[in-house]
Amino acid sequence: MVCVIYCYRVNINSCLNVIVMNAIFITIICLLIFTFFKKDTFKYKTRYIFFAHTLLTDCLFLIMTNNLLLLTYFKVTMPAVACVVFCVLMSELTFVTPLTLTAMSLERYVAICMPLRHGELSTRRRSIHCIFLIHSISAIQPMINVSIFFASVPLSFYKQHKLCSAEILIAHNWQRHLRSAINQLYFLIMVITIVFTYVKIMAVAKEASSDRKKYSSKGRTTVILHAVQLFLCLIQLWCPFTEAAILPIDLQLYIDVKFFDYIVFILAPRCLSPLVYGLRDESFFLALRHYVFGFVHPVGIPVYISYWF
């Protein structure tokens, strides 16, 4: 679930800090996206396609949350129907990043544990199909919510102007329980997948030769980084439980907790991708330095066989 920021009850400096951080990371993400599209080699490798997909969805998500933050702070209302569309898209994007990270871990599993089939399974076409599947799975929860919402509210509701919030889609209290159940199912599946890939890579690392063991060890490190980022993304699925428990006790504490959840569990994980993977991958970093900062390598930009070590 997307945590809603009641910015008008939060210190203005905190709001400005979030807006500035969003702007900085959106700029960095845009530079990485520009680098991806400038280098044709990246467009045919699964790990870079998934990485670019994560960057694009995170950039869109940060722009939307930043706009929602501004609208909430200045108490700007919008037509209810526009808010519904806005919240459905944000709800879908909430799941896209953790699901893509799970797919990236599976790609590392195939590369290390099934190297002979990696070229067959990790193709550009299969990557695009996987991205469509990720968006389809991510859309399940918001589509269920919006279907119930459309069947529950009168037509006059859509003519009203509302202060936009993700809670606008909740027409019945039992929808919160349904949403929580779907979130927990997603959480369980993704955690099992990450643990499975880590265990399998560990098994290969123990049995591998010295050269292969070094490669497997680096792949294991990559999966651990995916797991840390995925853990932060998935914690946001549990935020509503703590927030709902705090709301009856203290409204200001509730708002402070929501603000903290937004910074740590929504903003932070989406900032890790460009900082960790964009700079750790040697070939991508060289391309970034060449295209964005104008550094010219004497023999062009080499394409290293790099695996986000």
mmCIF file of C-alpha atoms in Angstrom:
data_model
loop_
_atom_site.group_PDB
_atom_site.id
_atom_site.type_symbol
_atom_site.label_atom_id
_atom_site.label_comp_id
_atom_site.label_asym_id
_atom_site.label_seq_id
_atom_site.Cartn_x
_atom_site.Cartn_y
_atom_site.Cartn_z
ATOM 1 C CA MET A 1 0.000 0.000 0.000
ATOM 2 C CA VAL A 2 1.166 3.546 -0.702
ATOM 3 C CA CYS A 3 1.560 5.405 2.589
ATOM 4 C CA VAL A 4 -0.267 8.735 2.497
ATOM 5 C CA ILE A 5 1.625 11.776 3.760
ATOM 6 C CA TYR A 6 -0.424 14.297 5.643
ATOM 7 C CA CYS A 7 2.131 16.960 4.974
ATOM 8 C CA TYR A 8 0.119 19.835 6.353
ATOM 9 C CA ARG A 9 0.615 18.334 9.849
ATOM 10 C CA VAL A 10 4.322 17.718 9.317
ATOM 11 C CA ASN A 11 7.029 20.331 9.729
ATOM 12 C CA ILE A 12 7.518 22.307 6.527
ATOM 13 C CA ASN A 13 11.280 21.684 6.595
ATOM 14 C CA SER A 14 10.652 17.934 6.541
ATOM 15 C CA CYS A 15 8.413 18.324 3.508
ATOM 16 C CA LEU A 16 10.974 20.451 1.703
ATOM 17 C CA ASN A 17 13.731 17.937 2.489
ATOM 18 C CA VAL A 18 11.658 15.119 0.979
ATOM 19 C CA ILE A 19 10.874 17.163 -2.130
ATOM 20 C CA VAL A 20 14.569 18.026 -2.602
ATOM 21 C CA MET A 21 15.628 14.386 -2.116
ATOM 22 C CA ASN A 22 13.004 13.279 -4.609
ATOM 23 C CA ALA A 23 14.259 15.823 -7.147
ATOM 24 C CA ILE A 24 17.895 14.702 -6.700
ATOM 25 C CA PHE A 25 17.138 11.008 -7.115
ATOM 26 C CA ILE A 26 14.779 11.592 -10.045
ATOM 27 C CA THR A 27 17.635 13.456 -11.770
ATOM 28 C CA ILE A 28 20.089 10.605 -11.089
ATOM 29 C CA ILE A 29 17.574 8.032 -12.348
ATOM 30 C CA CYS A 30 16.999 10.058 -15.535
ATOM 31 C CA LEU A 31 20.767 10.097 -16.188
ATOM 32 C CA LEU A 32 20.920 6.317 -15.788
ATOM 33 C CA ILE A 33 17.922 5.838 -18.092
ATOM 34 C CA PHE A 34 19.590 8.088 -20.671
ATOM 35 C CA THR A 35 22.752 5.952 -20.458
ATOM 36 C CA PHE A 36 20.770 2.738 -20.930
ATOM 37 C CA PHE A 37 19.102 3.953 -24.135
ATOM 38 C CA LYS A 38 22.346 5.351 -25.545
ATOM 39 C CA LYS A 39 24.190 2.012 -25.358
ATOM 40 C CA ASP A 40 22.682 -0.637 -27.660
ATOM 41 C CA THR A 41 24.448 -3.515 -25.871
ATOM 42 C CA PHE A 42 22.449 -2.914 -22.705
ATOM 43 C CA LYS A 43 19.152 -3.318 -24.561
ATOM 44 C CA TYR A 44 19.807 -6.992 -25.274
ATOM 45 C CA LYS A 45 20.885 -8.185 -21.811
ATOM 46 C CA THR A 46 18.251 -9.284 -19.341
ATOM 47 C CA ARG A 47 19.839 -7.802 -16.233
ATOM 48 C CA TYR A 48 20.081 -4.351 -17.853
ATOM 49 C CA ILE A 49 16.521 -4.542 -19.196
ATOM 50 C CA PHE A 50 15.222 -5.320 -15.706
ATOM 51 C CA PHE A 51 17.427 -2.591 -14.263
ATOM 52 C CA ALA A 52 16.097 -0.020 -16.750
ATOM 53 C CA HIS A 53 12.532 -1.150 -16.049
ATOM 54 C CA THR A 54 13.110 -0.606 -12.331
ATOM 55 C CA LEU A 55 14.525 2.854 -13.024
ATOM 56 C CA LEU A 56 11.559 3.854 -15.205
ATOM 57 C CA THR A 57 8.909 2.669 -12.742
ATOM 58 C CA ASP A 58 10.731 4.157 -9.752
ATOM 59 C CA CYS A 59 11.106 7.481 -11.543
ATOM 60 C CA LEU A 60 7.377 7.562 -12.319
ATOM 61 C CA PHE A 61 6.539 6.503 -8.770
ATOM 62 C CA LEU A 62 8.729 9.224 -7.207
ATOM 63 C CA ILE A 63 7.245 11.879 -9.491
ATOM 64 C CA MET A 64 3.713 10.828 -8.546
ATOM 65 C CA THR A 65 4.409 10.670 -4.801
ATOM 66 C CA ASN A 66 6.177 14.028 -4.973
ATOM 67 C CA ASN A 67 3.133 15.564 -6.684
ATOM 68 C CA LEU A 68 0.826 13.975 -4.111
ATOM 69 C CA LEU A 69 3.007 15.397 -1.356
ATOM 70 C CA LEU A 70 2.713 18.909 -2.822
ATOM 71 C CA LEU A 71 -1.042 18.602 -3.397
ATOM 72 C CA THR A 72 -1.561 17.397 0.154
ATOM 73 C CA TYR A 73 0.617 20.088 1.686
ATOM 74 C CA PHE A 74 -1.174 22.909 -0.157
ATOM 75 C CA LYS A 75 -4.552 21.175 0.382
ATOM 76 C CA VAL A 76 -5.289 21.160 -3.351
ATOM 77 C CA THR A 77 -8.321 19.050 -4.223
ATOM 78 C CA MET A 78 -8.920 17.238 -7.498
ATOM 79 C CA PRO A 79 -11.880 15.522 -9.178
ATOM 80 C CA ALA A 80 -12.580 12.207 -7.452
ATOM 81 C CA VAL A 81 -12.343 10.261 -10.718
ATOM 82 C CA ALA A 82 -8.857 11.691 -11.397
ATOM 83 C CA CYS A 83 -7.791 10.763 -7.873
ATOM 84 C CA VAL A 84 -9.029 7.194 -8.378
ATOM 85 C CA VAL A 85 -6.956 6.814 -11.566
ATOM 86 C CA PHE A 86 -3.943 8.373 -9.815
ATOM 87 C CA CYS A 87 -4.218 6.006 -6.823
ATOM 88 C CA VAL A 88 -4.745 2.891 -8.956
ATOM 89 C CA LEU A 89 -1.545 3.619 -10.892
ATOM 90 C CA MET A 90 0.402 4.339 -7.695
ATOM 91 C CA SER A 91 -0.880 1.142 -6.108
ATOM 92 C CA GLU A 92 0.306 -0.882 -9.103
ATOM 93 C CA LEU A 93 3.738 0.777 -9.106
ATOM 94 C CA THR A 94 4.092 -0.074 -5.412
ATOM 95 C CA PHE A 95 4.331 -3.766 -6.333
ATOM 96 C CA VAL A 96 6.318 -3.417 -9.565
ATOM 97 C CA THR A 97 9.678 -2.679 -7.914
ATOM 98 C CA PRO A 98 9.729 -5.654 -5.459
ATOM 99 C CA LEU A 99 8.474 -8.016 -8.174
ATOM 100 C CA THR A 100 11.183 -6.805 -10.575
ATOM 101 C CA LEU A 101 13.827 -7.298 -7.872
ATOM 102 C CA THR A 102 12.544 -10.841 -7.425
ATOM 103 C CA ALA A 103 12.851 -11.411 -11.182
ATOM 104 C CA MET A 104 16.421 -10.043 -11.103
ATOM 105 C CA SER A 105 17.321 -12.533 -8.366
ATOM 106 C CA LEU A 106 15.877 -15.365 -10.466
ATOM 107 C CA GLU A 107 17.973 -14.167 -13.412
ATOM 108 C CA ARG A 108 21.108 -14.420 -11.235
ATOM 109 C CA TYR A 109 20.004 -17.900 -10.164
ATOM 110 C CA VAL A 110 19.706 -19.004 -13.800
ATOM 111 C CA ALA A 111 23.073 -17.434 -14.695
ATOM 112 C CA ILE A 112 24.932 -19.195 -11.861
ATOM 113 C CA CYS A 113 23.037 -22.441 -11.335
ATOM 114 C CA MET A 114 21.974 -23.082 -14.950
ATOM 115 C CA PRO A 115 24.743 -21.445 -17.016
ATOM 116 C CA LEU A 116 24.187 -23.643 -20.079
ATOM 117 C CA ARG A 117 20.563 -22.506 -20.337
ATOM 118 C CA HIS A 118 21.134 -18.884 -19.396
ATOM 119 C CA GLY A 119 21.508 -17.756 -23.005
ATOM 120 C CA GLU A 120 18.312 -19.580 -23.966
ATOM 121 C CA LEU A 121 16.190 -18.357 -21.041
ATOM 122 C CA SER A 122 17.522 -14.815 -20.629
ATOM 123 C CA THR A 123 16.600 -13.293 -23.965
ATOM 124 C CA ARG A 124 15.265 -9.836 -24.724
ATOM 125 C CA ARG A 125 11.899 -11.233 -25.768
ATOM 126 C CA ARG A 126 11.507 -13.288 -22.582
ATOM 127 C CA SER A 127 12.528 -10.255 -20.519
ATOM 128 C CA ILE A 128 9.792 -8.131 -22.082
ATOM 129 C CA HIS A 129 7.251 -10.916 -21.518
ATOM 130 C CA CYS A 130 8.374 -11.095 -17.891
ATOM 131 C CA ILE A 131 7.881 -7.328 -17.504
ATOM 132 C CA PHE A 132 4.328 -7.636 -18.841
ATOM 133 C CA LEU A 133 3.734 -10.452 -16.347
ATOM 134 C CA ILE A 134 5.093 -8.294 -13.510
ATOM 135 C CA HIS A 135 2.677 -5.485 -14.356
ATOM 136 C CA SER A 136 -0.215 -7.931 -14.656
ATOM 137 C CA ILE A 137 0.487 -9.370 -11.201
ATOM 138 C CA SER A 138 0.979 -5.883 -9.752
ATOM 139 C CA ALA A 139 -2.415 -4.812 -11.106
ATOM 140 C CA ILE A 140 -4.365 -7.571 -9.334
ATOM 141 C CA GLN A 141 -4.837 -5.778 -6.022
ATOM 142 C CA PRO A 142 -5.676 -2.295 -7.405
ATOM 143 C CA MET A 143 -8.078 -3.826 -9.948
ATOM 144 C CA ILE A 144 -9.903 -5.724 -7.189
ATOM 145 C CA ASN A 145 -10.113 -2.562 -5.082
ATOM 146 C CA VAL A 146 -11.305 -0.347 -7.909
ATOM 147 C CA SER A 147 -13.920 -2.914 -9.018
ATOM 148 C CA ILE A 148 -15.376 -3.019 -5.497
ATOM 149 C CA PHE A 149 -15.161 0.769 -5.343
ATOM 150 C CA PHE A 150 -17.057 1.281 -8.609
ATOM 151 C CA ALA A 151 -19.779 -1.105 -7.432
ATOM 152 C CA SER A 152 -20.124 0.635 -4.058
ATOM 153 C CA VAL A 153 -20.104 4.411 -4.565
ATOM 154 C CA PRO A 154 -22.871 6.465 -6.224
ATOM 155 C CA LEU A 155 -22.286 8.315 -9.498
ATOM 156 C CA SER A 156 -22.513 11.642 -7.661
ATOM 157 C CA PHE A 157 -19.244 10.800 -5.910
ATOM 158 C CA TYR A 158 -17.243 11.226 -9.132
ATOM 159 C CA LYS A 159 -18.421 14.830 -9.480
ATOM 160 C CA GLN A 160 -16.950 15.784 -6.120
ATOM 161 C CA HIS A 161 -13.515 17.268 -5.500
ATOM 162 C CA LYS A 162 -11.387 15.446 -2.935
ATOM 163 C CA LEU A 163 -8.032 15.774 -1.219
ATOM 164 C CA CYS A 164 -6.358 12.817 -2.913
ATOM 165 C CA SER A 165 -5.401 9.814 -0.794
ATOM 166 C CA ALA A 166 -4.917 6.104 -1.447
ATOM 167 C CA GLU A 167 -7.628 5.458 1.147
ATOM 168 C CA ILE A 168 -10.183 6.887 -1.281
ATOM 169 C CA LEU A 169 -10.459 3.409 -2.845
ATOM 170 C CA ILE A 170 -11.593 1.874 0.451
ATOM 171 C CA ALA A 171 -15.386 1.841 0.386
ATOM 172 C CA HIS A 172 -15.821 -0.870 3.067
ATOM 173 C CA ASN A 173 -13.786 -1.752 6.163
ATOM 174 C CA TRP A 174 -13.437 -5.360 5.020
ATOM 175 C CA GLN A 175 -11.486 -4.132 1.988
ATOM 176 C CA ARG A 176 -8.592 -3.335 4.314
ATOM 177 C CA HIS A 177 -8.515 -6.986 5.428
ATOM 178 C CA LEU A 178 -8.636 -8.150 1.814
ATOM 179 C CA ARG A 179 -5.818 -5.762 0.908
ATOM 180 C CA SER A 180 -3.747 -7.006 3.844
ATOM 181 C CA ALA A 181 -4.297 -10.641 2.826
ATOM 182 C CA ILE A 182 -3.139 -9.953 -0.755
ATOM 183 C CA ASN A 183 -0.111 -8.014 0.545
ATOM 184 C CA GLN A 184 0.887 -10.884 2.819
ATOM 185 C CA LEU A 185 0.534 -13.371 -0.044
ATOM 186 C CA TYR A 186 2.834 -11.240 -2.218
ATOM 187 C CA PHE A 187 5.253 -10.877 0.694
ATOM 188 C CA LEU A 188 5.384 -14.643 1.277
ATOM 189 C CA ILE A 189 5.940 -15.530 -2.386
ATOM 190 C CA MET A 190 8.728 -12.997 -2.872
ATOM 191 C CA VAL A 191 10.521 -13.942 0.349
ATOM 192 C CA ILE A 192 10.399 -17.642 -0.560
ATOM 193 C CA THR A 193 11.810 -16.847 -4.021
ATOM 194 C CA ILE A 194 14.694 -14.780 -2.620
ATOM 195 C CA VAL A 195 15.572 -17.441 -0.024
ATOM 196 C CA PHE A 196 15.414 -20.172 -2.684
ATOM 197 C CA THR A 197 17.791 -18.330 -5.035
ATOM 198 C CA TYR A 198 20.220 -17.553 -2.205
ATOM 199 C CA VAL A 199 20.318 -21.164 -0.973
ATOM 200 C CA LYS A 200 20.832 -22.525 -4.493
ATOM 201 C CA ILE A 201 23.635 -20.054 -5.240
ATOM 202 C CA MET A 202 25.286 -20.934 -1.902
ATOM 203 C CA ALA A 203 25.167 -24.631 -2.824
ATOM 204 C CA VAL A 204 26.803 -23.946 -6.198
ATOM 205 C CA ALA A 205 29.474 -21.769 -4.565
ATOM 206 C CA LYS A 206 30.487 -24.561 -2.190
ATOM 207 C CA GLU A 207 30.912 -27.111 -4.983
ATOM 208 C CA ALA A 208 32.481 -24.840 -7.587
ATOM 209 C CA SER A 209 36.133 -24.537 -8.597
ATOM 210 C CA SER A 210 38.135 -21.550 -7.354
ATOM 211 C CA ASP A 211 37.337 -19.370 -10.401
ATOM 212 C CA ARG A 212 33.727 -20.423 -10.467
ATOM 213 C CA LYS A 213 33.494 -20.009 -6.705
ATOM 214 C CA LYS A 214 34.595 -16.382 -6.986
ATOM 215 C CA TYR A 215 31.919 -15.765 -9.619
ATOM 216 C CA SER A 216 29.266 -17.529 -7.516
ATOM 217 C CA SER A 217 30.300 -15.568 -4.435
ATOM 218 C CA LYS A 218 29.791 -12.310 -6.303
ATOM 219 C CA GLY A 219 26.418 -13.533 -7.522
ATOM 220 C CA ARG A 220 25.524 -14.332 -3.915
ATOM 221 C CA THR A 221 26.450 -10.780 -2.908
ATOM 222 C CA THR A 222 24.169 -9.449 -5.620
ATOM 223 C CA VAL A 223 21.273 -11.563 -4.355
ATOM 224 C CA ILE A 224 21.907 -10.303 -0.806
ATOM 225 C CA LEU A 225 21.700 -6.720 -2.044
ATOM 226 C CA HIS A 226 18.467 -7.579 -3.850
ATOM 227 C CA ALA A 227 17.186 -9.108 -0.607
ATOM 228 C CA VAL A 228 17.991 -5.966 1.437
ATOM 229 C CA GLN A 229 16.286 -3.714 -1.087
ATOM 230 C CA LEU A 230 13.352 -6.098 -1.420
ATOM 231 C CA PHE A 231 13.023 -6.294 2.368
ATOM 232 C CA LEU A 232 12.685 -2.506 2.594
ATOM 233 C CA CYS A 233 10.112 -2.540 -0.225
ATOM 234 C CA LEU A 234 8.092 -5.316 1.382
ATOM 235 C CA ILE A 235 8.030 -3.739 4.837
ATOM 236 C CA GLN A 236 5.769 -1.043 3.388
ATOM 237 C CA LEU A 237 3.138 -3.768 2.928
ATOM 238 C CA TRP A 238 3.080 -4.097 6.726
ATOM 239 C CA CYS A 239 3.008 -0.346 7.424
ATOM 240 C CA PRO A 240 -0.821 -0.151 7.505
ATOM 241 C CA PHE A 241 -0.906 -2.556 10.483
ATOM 242 C CA THR A 242 1.283 -0.361 12.719
ATOM 243 C CA GLU A 243 -0.340 2.829 11.456
ATOM 244 C CA ALA A 244 -3.858 1.522 12.140
ATOM 245 C CA ALA A 245 -2.812 0.573 15.680
ATOM 246 C CA ILE A 246 -1.340 4.042 16.349
ATOM 247 C CA LEU A 247 -4.168 6.131 14.845
ATOM 248 C CA PRO A 248 -6.650 5.760 17.779
ATOM 249 C CA ILE A 249 -3.878 6.622 20.264
ATOM 250 C CA ASP A 250 -2.315 9.806 18.907
ATOM 251 C CA LEU A 251 -3.027 11.540 15.591
ATOM 252 C CA GLN A 252 0.260 13.449 15.499
ATOM 253 C CA LEU A 253 2.250 10.276 16.252
ATOM 254 C CA TYR A 254 0.291 8.528 13.488
ATOM 255 C CA ILE A 255 1.274 11.251 11.001
ATOM 256 C CA ASP A 256 4.917 11.151 12.129
ATOM 257 C CA VAL A 257 5.004 7.357 11.715
ATOM 258 C CA LYS A 258 3.514 7.602 8.212
ATOM 259 C CA PHE A 259 6.128 10.186 7.313
ATOM 260 C CA PHE A 260 8.898 7.909 8.657
ATOM 261 C CA ASP A 261 7.475 4.921 6.734
ATOM 262 C CA TYR A 262 7.477 6.950 3.536
ATOM 263 C CA ILE A 263 11.147 7.967 3.926
ATOM 264 C CA VAL A 264 12.518 4.579 5.007
ATOM 265 C CA PHE A 265 10.322 2.013 3.265
ATOM 266 C CA ILE A 266 9.158 3.813 0.107
ATOM 267 C CA LEU A 267 11.721 6.459 -0.788
ATOM 268 C CA ALA A 268 14.922 4.736 0.413
ATOM 269 C CA PRO A 269 14.594 1.395 -1.463
ATOM 270 C CA ARG A 270 13.860 3.201 -4.719
ATOM 271 C CA CYS A 271 16.988 5.270 -4.265
ATOM 272 C CA LEU A 272 19.174 2.189 -3.759
ATOM 273 C CA SER A 273 18.898 0.894 -7.328
ATOM 274 C CA PRO A 274 20.702 3.789 -9.035
ATOM 275 C CA LEU A 275 23.257 4.159 -6.241
ATOM 276 C CA VAL A 276 24.069 0.459 -5.838
ATOM 277 C CA TYR A 277 23.596 -1.200 -9.228
ATOM 278 C CA GLY A 278 24.231 1.782 -11.501
ATOM 279 C CA LEU A 279 27.647 2.445 -9.931
ATOM 280 C CA ARG A 280 28.676 -1.127 -9.063
ATOM 281 C CA ASP A 281 28.375 -2.440 -12.604
ATOM 282 C CA GLU A 282 31.643 -1.609 -14.331
ATOM 283 C CA SER A 283 30.428 -1.462 -17.927
ATOM 284 C CA PHE A 284 27.370 0.595 -16.995
ATOM 285 C CA PHE A 285 29.453 2.992 -14.908
ATOM 286 C CA LEU A 286 31.925 3.520 -17.765
ATOM 287 C CA ALA A 287 29.052 4.203 -20.163
ATOM 288 C CA LEU A 288 27.501 6.617 -17.663
ATOM 289 C CA ARG A 289 30.808 8.443 -17.270
ATOM 290 C CA HIS A 290 31.259 8.613 -21.039
ATOM 291 C CA TYR A 291 27.773 9.733 -22.117
ATOM 292 C CA VAL A 292 26.826 11.922 -19.175
ATOM 293 C CA PHE A 293 30.068 13.411 -17.908
ATOM 294 C CA GLY A 294 31.927 13.475 -21.197
ATOM 295 C CA PHE A 295 34.928 11.340 -20.229
ATOM 296 C CA VAL A 296 36.377 9.699 -23.327
ATOM 297 C CA HIS A 297 38.064 6.326 -23.065
ATOM 298 C CA PRO A 298 40.985 6.006 -25.453
ATOM 299 C CA VAL A 299 39.688 2.789 -26.972
ATOM 300 C CA GLY A 300 36.002 3.466 -26.691
ATOM 301 C CA ILE A 301 33.711 2.010 -24.091
ATOM 302 C CA PRO A 302 34.520 -1.635 -23.358
ATOM 303 C CA VAL A 303 31.719 -4.053 -22.675
ATOM 304 C CA TYR A 304 32.776 -6.053 -19.642
ATOM 305 C CA ILE A 305 31.084 -9.226 -18.588
ATOM 306 C CA SER A 306 29.830 -7.740 -15.347
ATOM 307 C CA TYR A 307 27.207 -9.055 -12.973
ATOM 308 C CA TRP A 308 26.696 -6.170 -10.518
ATOM 309 C CA PHE A 309 29.487 -7.468 -8.335
#
